[in-house]
Short mmCIF file of C-alpha atoms in Angstrom, two decimals:
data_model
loop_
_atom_site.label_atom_id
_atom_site.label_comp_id
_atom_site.label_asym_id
_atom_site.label_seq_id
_atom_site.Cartn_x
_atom_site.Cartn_y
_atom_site.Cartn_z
CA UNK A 851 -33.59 12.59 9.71
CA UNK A 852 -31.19 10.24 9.35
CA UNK A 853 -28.09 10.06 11.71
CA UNK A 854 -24.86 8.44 10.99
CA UNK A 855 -21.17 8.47 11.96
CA UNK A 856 -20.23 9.75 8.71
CA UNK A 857 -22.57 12.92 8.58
CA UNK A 858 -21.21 13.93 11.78
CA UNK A 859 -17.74 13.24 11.15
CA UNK A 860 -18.51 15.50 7.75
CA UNK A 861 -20.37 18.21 9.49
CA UNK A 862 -17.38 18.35 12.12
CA UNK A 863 -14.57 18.11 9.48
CA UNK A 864 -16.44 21.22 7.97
CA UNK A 865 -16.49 22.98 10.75
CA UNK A 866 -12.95 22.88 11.60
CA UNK A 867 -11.85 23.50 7.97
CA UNK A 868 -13.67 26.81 8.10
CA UNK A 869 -11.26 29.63 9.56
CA UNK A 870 -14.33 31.24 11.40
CA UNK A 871 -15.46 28.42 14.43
CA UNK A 872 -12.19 26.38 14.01
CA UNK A 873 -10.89 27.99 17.09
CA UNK A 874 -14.20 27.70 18.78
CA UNK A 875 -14.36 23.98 17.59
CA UNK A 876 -11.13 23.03 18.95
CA UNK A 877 -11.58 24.81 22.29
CA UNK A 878 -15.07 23.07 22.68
CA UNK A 879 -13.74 19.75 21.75
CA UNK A 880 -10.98 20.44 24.17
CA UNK A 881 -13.34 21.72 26.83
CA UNK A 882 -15.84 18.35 25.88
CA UNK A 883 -12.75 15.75 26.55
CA UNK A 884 -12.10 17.18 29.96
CA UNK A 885 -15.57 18.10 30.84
CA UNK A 886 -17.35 15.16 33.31
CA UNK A 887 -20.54 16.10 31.23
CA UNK A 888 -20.43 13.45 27.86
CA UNK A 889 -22.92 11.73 25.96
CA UNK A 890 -21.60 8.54 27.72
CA UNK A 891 -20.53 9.28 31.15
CA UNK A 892 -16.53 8.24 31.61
CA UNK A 893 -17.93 5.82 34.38
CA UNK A 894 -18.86 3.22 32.42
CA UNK A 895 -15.62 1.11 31.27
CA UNK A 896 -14.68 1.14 27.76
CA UNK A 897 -17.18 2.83 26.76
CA UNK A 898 -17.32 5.72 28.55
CA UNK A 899 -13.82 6.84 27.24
CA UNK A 900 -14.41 5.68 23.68
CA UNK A 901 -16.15 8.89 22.67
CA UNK A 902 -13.61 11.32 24.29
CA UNK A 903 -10.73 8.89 22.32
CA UNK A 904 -13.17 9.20 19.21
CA UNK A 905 -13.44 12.88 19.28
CA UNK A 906 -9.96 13.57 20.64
CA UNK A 907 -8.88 11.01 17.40
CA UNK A 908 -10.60 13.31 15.17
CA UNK A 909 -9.51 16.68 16.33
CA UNK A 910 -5.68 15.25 16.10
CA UNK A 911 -6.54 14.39 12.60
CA UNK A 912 -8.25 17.19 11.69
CA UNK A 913 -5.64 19.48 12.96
CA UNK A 914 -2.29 17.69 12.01
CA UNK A 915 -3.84 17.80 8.01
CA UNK A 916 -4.29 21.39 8.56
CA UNK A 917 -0.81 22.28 9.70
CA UNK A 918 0.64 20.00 6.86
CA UNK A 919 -1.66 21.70 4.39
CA UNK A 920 -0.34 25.01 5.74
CA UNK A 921 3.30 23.98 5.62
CA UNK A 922 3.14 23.00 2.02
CA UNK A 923 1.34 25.86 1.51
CA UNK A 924 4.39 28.05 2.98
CA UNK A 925 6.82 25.98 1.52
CA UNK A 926 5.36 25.56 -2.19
CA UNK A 927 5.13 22.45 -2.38
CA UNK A 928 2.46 21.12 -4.70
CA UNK A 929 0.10 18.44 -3.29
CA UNK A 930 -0.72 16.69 -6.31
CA UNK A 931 1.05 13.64 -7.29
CA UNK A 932 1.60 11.86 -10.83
CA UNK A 933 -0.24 8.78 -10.96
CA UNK A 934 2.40 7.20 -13.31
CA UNK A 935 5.20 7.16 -10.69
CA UNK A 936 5.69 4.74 -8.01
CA UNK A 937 8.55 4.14 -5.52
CA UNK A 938 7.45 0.66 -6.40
CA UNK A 939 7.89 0.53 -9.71
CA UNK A 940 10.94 -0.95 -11.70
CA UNK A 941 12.27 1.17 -13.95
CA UNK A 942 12.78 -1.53 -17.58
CA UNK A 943 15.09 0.93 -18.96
CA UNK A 944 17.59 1.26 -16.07
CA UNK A 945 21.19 -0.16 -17.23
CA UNK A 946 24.02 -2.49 -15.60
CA UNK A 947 26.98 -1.33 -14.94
CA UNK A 948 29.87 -3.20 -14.29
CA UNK A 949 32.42 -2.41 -11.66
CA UNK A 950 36.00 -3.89 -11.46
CA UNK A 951 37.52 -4.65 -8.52
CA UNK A 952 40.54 -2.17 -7.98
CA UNK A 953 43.92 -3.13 -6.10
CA UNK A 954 45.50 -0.88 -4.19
CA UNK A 955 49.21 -1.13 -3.22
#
């Protein structure tokens, strides 16, 4: 079996997308960051905190796209956006127009 950082950020993204264990997952992961139990005790410097940050980083991820995806679900608003327009793009067909300068007495 092969283990990597992307099969477990997969299998946890999963989990939390699925309506079932996400409050379970977020509890746990909650329960995890404050727990003195880790994978890498919090005694070592650096690197004892960098799995709570990773897996606290990951739940606020996880959870702030859910809540968006729910608000634009509420509101409507469709998630898809056309390739063809940019903000960046200059529009060639856009005209001048000329203003005077108007003097008021």
């Amino acid at each position: 079996m092969k283990f990597s950082i992307d099969s477990v950020y997969n299998w946890y993204r999963n989990l939390i997308r699925n309506p079932k264990y996400r409050w379970w997952v977020i509890l746990g992961t909650l329960v995890y960051f404050i727990s003195p139990i880790d994978i890498v005790p919090d005694i070592f410097p650096i690197v004892g905190e960098l799995d709570d940050v990773l897996l606290m980083t990951l739940l606020v991820t996880e959870v702030s796209g859910l809540v968006i995806d729910g608000w634009k679900a509420r509101k409507g608003v469709e998630t898809t956006t056309n390739p063809t327009e940019s903000s960046n793009d200059v529009d060639s067909s856009a005209k001048t127009v000329d203003v005077d300068a108007v003097s008021v007495k």
